Amino acid sequence: MNTENRNFPARPPPPPFSSSPFASAPPPGVVPPQSGGPEAVGFRPPARPFTPSGPPMAPPAGVMRPGQPPLVSQLPGSRPPPPSFPSTAYGPPGGGGSFQRFPTPPPSGVPPPPQTLAGHLSPPMSFRPQQPMAPVTMGPPPQSMTSGIPGGFASPSGPGFQQSMPGGPQPSYPGYPSNQVLRGPPKPFQSPSQGPPSAVSSYPPQTGGFAQHPGQQNMHPSYAPPPTSNVQGLVEDFNSLSLSNIPGSLEPGLDHTSFPRPLDGDVEPSSFAEAYPMNCHSRYLRLTTNAIPNSQSLASRWHLPLGAVVCPLAEAPEGEEVPLIDFGSSGIIRCRRCRTYVNPYVTFTDSGRKWRCNICSMLNDVPGEYFSHLDATGRRMDLDQRLELTKGSVEIIAPTEYMVRPPMPPIYFFLIDVSFSATKSGMLEVATQTIKSCLDNLPGYPRTQIGFITYDSTLHFYNMKSSLSQPQMMVVSDLDDIFVPLPDDLLVNLSESRNVVEAFLDSLPLMFQNNVNVESAFGPALKAAYMVMNQLGGKLLIFQNSLPSLGVGRLKLRGDDPRVYGTDKEYTLRVAEDTFYKQMAADCTKFQIGINVYAFSDKYTDIASLGTLAKYTGGQVYYYPGFQSSIHGDKLRHELARDLTRETAWESVMRIRCGKGIRFSSYHGNFMLRSTDLLALPAVDCDKAYAMQLTLEETLLTTQTVYFQVALLYTASCGERRIRVHTAVAPVVTDLGEMYRQADTGSIVSVYSRLAIEKTLSSKLDDARNVIQQKIVKALREYRNLNAVQHRLGSRLIYPESLKFLPLYGLAIGKSTPLQGGPADASLDERCAAGFTMMALPVKKLLKLLYPSLFRVDEWLLKPLADLDDLKDVVRRLPLAAESLDSRGLYIYDDGFRLVLWFGRMLSPDIAKNLLGADFAAELSRVTLQEQENGMSKKLMRLIKKVRENDPSYHPMCFLVRQGEQPREGFLLLRHLIEDQMGGSTSYVDWVLQLHRQIQQNA
Amino acid sequence: MVKMTLIARVTDGLPLAEGLDDGRDLPDSDMYKQQVKSLFKNLSRGHNEASRMSVETGPYIFHYIIEGRVCYLTMCDRSYPKKLAFQYLEDLKNEFERVNGPNIVTAARPYAFIKFDTFIQKTKKLYQDTRTQRNIAKLNDELYEVHQIMTRNVQEVLGVGEKLDQVSEMSSRLTSESRVYADKAKDLNRQALIRKWAPVAIVLGVVFLLFWVKNKLW
């Protein structure tokens, strides 16, 4: 109790500086080197040094003392100094915040205490004691106020704040007893913009103090009116946005330029990774918060999703590939009870003969072959040779027990629509050319198998037996009773039948170039493909050009009925119409068939139904509305090539295990759930991510950490059966504030977007958007309650540093293609296709899609000697608002799927001429960007190439648009400037105001 | 007709390769695969050293040859000529040794030579139809003699191992039950003791109590 109280009082005095004081105070004295900005970070380090020696610390402690007042009260005579000492002694309890923590970390047992971050994380444990005390805190504050007020308040308010480090540090020492010490903190204030983030981070360690901080802040406004005007300048443990009407100005939140924007892209909480170096990399597994609540009640106050986003096969940069391990004769070491794979967090005991499972704490025997002596510290002697005991991500070669059949070869089966529209649009030609060019690069040579079926109103099978010189075509026109005309040779070994396959691909476009058949027997064709493939499984690529119109699975033009839009029935348009599709998908998954759907029609094709096939087989939907080979050809070529050649994991299953007391309760993404927690993924690759949510099963978690282990059992294209294991750990905390500090916006947004898209399948778009809004409101309200209980921050929106982008991303989710506006804003097919795509996107890719980058290139193009070594030099992202666009500039908008080049009206004609050649004055919708014979154009093309190479999973198509060219400009760009108000949607400022209002309503 | 083909290392029963779409249109292929696996296990334990053998199972028959510590096994219809089946296995053996010979001993992971499946597939097709010229010629080849190859029943073959298993199981059951018996005997002994002396103890207790009470009261 005492500890807490101390904090309280302590802070009160600093109040003006409050947020910073804590952190800042120590630094000044101890670490002068720190610059004003980084206060928070800087603080901690200093703190540690102090901790060891309690008494010497005293000066710094002075800062703390304010907090100690409670003690003071108990100890009648001695005020500041005495309390301070005791506080240090107490250190562990965590009263002092940063100082005490130091001691605590070691006990907590967190591996990397030395690291600053580690320190933060560990604190959680220490905090617990503090919390109970919380109630007491209320009492002391008054004291603190009185005591603190005298000196500190007045002075700190004005000058102190603005002054930076300079004055504070040294004076503070001597003056430390006095309020001036407190002033030291002011630094944080000075650097509001930079400061907030850092400050926030620093606070976390002080977890205990969190609640109190708010108090201090309260003091601020009330005690020192001047500061309030300086609102933006305040640095606190949380961030805030001033939304008050500034006197004299009409617009609220005028200062919207200061609103947080993720202009640096996705920022991962790196501190956490440093604290747990043995965790798997965040590209594989990202928790929504790196602090797990210890009780159900705490979890229920955490209104954000609690879960993880897993991308098991994420592409690793060179040099960081996942190591391959063979356990050989000892077999794979797994826990007998929970089947956890051995990982860096297991502990060896009994001189190396036993190991304790980190997930269920079961004591297992170490097999003889795996035995190793332990050294004095209890580490295995052979640790450096055992990658599975040092790396968070490993790949294990699976023995026979993990196979139900011999590893399958990679199989690619193509189901191609050859009806009139397919040939006319050129799709057939582009697709066959691409397939042919990829034959050399298909993974798994020499076992790879390949096969084709084409269809219009009949089905065409192709015998590609290696002994033939030309493929034989067989036509089956009985759609009601489908049969496969040939038992073998429809699916052939590519290396043996290479010539036949090539001959087939060459002749296919010619064979159907005069086809006038407009029917599509899609359902029967799918069934036939299924019958050919179900012996072995594999990947089925469907090229569909029109609405399925014949046989089983035919679909109606339901999307064309405008009467359904906007009604309660609207959602039915977004789910599969015919159960045939879901049934087929289920059957395919069972036989290890993964389906990718490529859709090309310019008319309604019911992607909602077709996409179901991809959704439940772990596949993907590619949609090219109104495909024209001259325009979309490149995109299809790249994306199909990527699909065919990227490393793929076959016949895989994935499971994620976690410690006792918690459980993964729901999964979101494209897959089929085979049992309650086993995801069946017939074909999975690096571009697929899966989200899942956690629930606490026990009311109270007694462990200090929680472990997660993702295991993906799959067959590699080379015919090896492997298990990819990712292990991660997260601390269990008792403090809601800590959870907020450790939150990961990227994965929260990822989970939210999936939830929202799922919601659109059962209710109206409005409802889905509202759900997201409500969730954000609840989360921020809770945070507000946590921090702002006793003071009036009425005019400010407060949020933790870690979630500063959450409101913006929330807005972006509501404006993303699957969720935006009303029925008129995006065609039903586009919505559904985007929905299926977003359900599978990894975090970074999704964030880019939600908040695309917009940058200006004309200046860079004019620079003579600019080179492209680092994309970052060129790409200076701008806020996505119309006012970022200067009519004299040339801008590129890049959301990972499209590149839009926006030519300002006043752009110098030279640039346009250089880039576009002779067409520069023409209507840009008819112009395609081609490399011209001049440096500027080459430079631009190199930039675009670089941007595309940066993320090969999709091929962004290039659109050109000139300012004022309606409606293309609105459609291509303006509508995606999500910070602006458009149609019925809200602008960023309004959105924040709206959130703020709602947060306050029930606060 | 060849139904399935498996190649395994005899020393430890590690599967090395398997025909590709084995088991297609075979309703209970899993059961037969299971049998093959136990057969391999038996082989790795040192039972059945015969290097060529046919084993009947249901409507099918396993043929296998063991050469160079590798077992080549195929399952055919009973009507399929034994001679062809063994020539098929010989073909596989020759190719397998040629391609993978030196690596067989060092192979560590299951299905290390799964790439061989394409060859299995190809060869299998050659032997599919017993009436092709090629196969008839093989059938008539007097030099290749298969009559001495023993035919046994799968139950018999697997039974050997099974019986051993049973014996060891029984003996282990015996030990555990004798232990239980010893425990129970001890327990009974104690109970008998209690039953014998309890009345006496109670009577004595009462007497002493009375004495004590008497002493206290008087």
mmCIF file of C-alpha atoms in Angstrom, chain A residues 326 328 397-400 403-409 444-447 449 487-489 493 495-496 535-536 718-721, chain B residues 13-15 17-25 30 33 37 108-112 114-119 121-122 125 128:
data_model
loop_
_atom_site.group_PDB
_atom_site.id
_atom_site.type_symbol
_atom_site.label_atom_id
_atom_site.label_comp_id
_atom_site.label_asym_id
_atom_site.label_seq_id
_atom_site.Cartn_x
_atom_site.Cartn_y
_atom_site.Cartn_z
ATOM 1 C CA ASP A 326 16.588 -33.912 -38.153
ATOM 2 C CA GLY A 328 17.214 -38.912 -36.349
ATOM 3 C CA ILE A 397 11.942 -33.531 -40.587
ATOM 4 C CA ALA A 398 8.968 -35.700 -39.822
ATOM 5 C CA PRO A 399 9.341 -39.450 -39.379
ATOM 6 C CA THR A 400 6.877 -42.000 -40.714
ATOM 7 C CA MET A 403 2.497 -39.514 -42.673
ATOM 8 C CA VAL A 404 -0.704 -41.178 -43.598
ATOM 9 C CA ARG A 405 0.676 -41.820 -47.048
ATOM 10 C CA PRO A 406 3.913 -41.196 -48.864
ATOM 11 C CA PRO A 407 4.585 -37.509 -49.449
ATOM 12 C CA MET A 408 2.565 -36.371 -52.397
ATOM 13 C CA PRO A 409 4.176 -34.745 -55.414
ATOM 14 C CA GLY A 444 9.137 -30.284 -57.099
ATOM 15 C CA TYR A 445 10.894 -31.378 -60.273
ATOM 16 C CA PRO A 446 10.930 -34.218 -61.306
ATOM 17 C CA ARG A 447 7.793 -35.372 -59.546
ATOM 18 C CA GLN A 449 2.270 -33.467 -62.068
ATOM 19 C CA PRO A 487 -8.406 -43.466 -65.778
ATOM 20 C CA ASP A 488 -4.818 -42.310 -66.224
ATOM 21 C CA ASP A 489 -2.973 -39.767 -68.242
ATOM 22 C CA ASN A 493 4.155 -36.285 -64.751
ATOM 23 C CA SER A 495 8.963 -34.043 -66.738
ATOM 24 C CA GLU A 496 7.856 -37.024 -68.792
ATOM 25 C CA GLN A 535 -6.442 -39.690 -55.547
ATOM 26 C CA LEU A 536 -3.615 -37.402 -54.671
ATOM 27 C CA CYS A 718 10.729 -31.689 -52.704
ATOM 28 C CA GLY A 719 8.822 -34.563 -51.150
ATOM 29 C CA GLU A 720 9.936 -34.125 -47.564
ATOM 30 C CA ARG A 721 7.442 -34.160 -44.802
ATOM 31 C CA GLY B 13 11.726 -50.997 -41.613
ATOM 32 C CA LEU B 14 12.155 -47.435 -42.853
ATOM 33 C CA PRO B 15 10.031 -46.898 -45.961
ATOM 34 C CA ALA B 17 9.716 -45.276 -51.686
ATOM 35 C CA GLU B 18 6.186 -46.116 -52.591
ATOM 36 C CA GLY B 19 4.157 -46.271 -55.751
ATOM 37 C CA LEU B 20 2.352 -43.025 -56.404
ATOM 38 C CA ASP B 21 -1.363 -43.509 -56.443
ATOM 39 C CA ASP B 22 -1.271 -46.808 -54.695
ATOM 40 C CA GLY B 23 -4.476 -47.841 -53.162
ATOM 41 C CA ARG B 24 -6.612 -46.111 -55.684
ATOM 42 C CA ASP B 25 -9.926 -47.897 -56.114
ATOM 43 C CA ASP B 30 -5.382 -48.916 -45.475
ATOM 44 C CA LYS B 33 -0.857 -51.057 -45.961
ATOM 45 C CA LYS B 37 3.958 -52.270 -42.340
ATOM 46 C CA ALA B 108 17.678 -41.058 -42.512
ATOM 47 C CA ARG B 109 14.269 -39.783 -43.261
ATOM 48 C CA PRO B 110 11.281 -41.788 -44.427
ATOM 49 C CA TYR B 111 10.614 -41.826 -48.143
ATOM 50 C CA ALA B 112 14.045 -40.440 -48.826
ATOM 51 C CA ILE B 114 10.261 -40.830 -53.063
ATOM 52 C CA LYS B 115 11.408 -39.549 -56.442
ATOM 53 C CA PHE B 116 11.643 -43.171 -57.439
ATOM 54 C CA ASP B 117 7.861 -43.280 -57.562
ATOM 55 C CA THR B 118 7.821 -42.064 -61.130
ATOM 56 C CA PHE B 119 9.854 -45.076 -62.162
ATOM 57 C CA GLN B 121 4.670 -45.841 -61.943
ATOM 58 C CA LYS B 122 6.174 -46.342 -65.341
ATOM 59 C CA LYS B 125 2.204 -49.796 -66.409
ATOM 60 C CA GLN B 128 -0.315 -54.015 -65.988
#
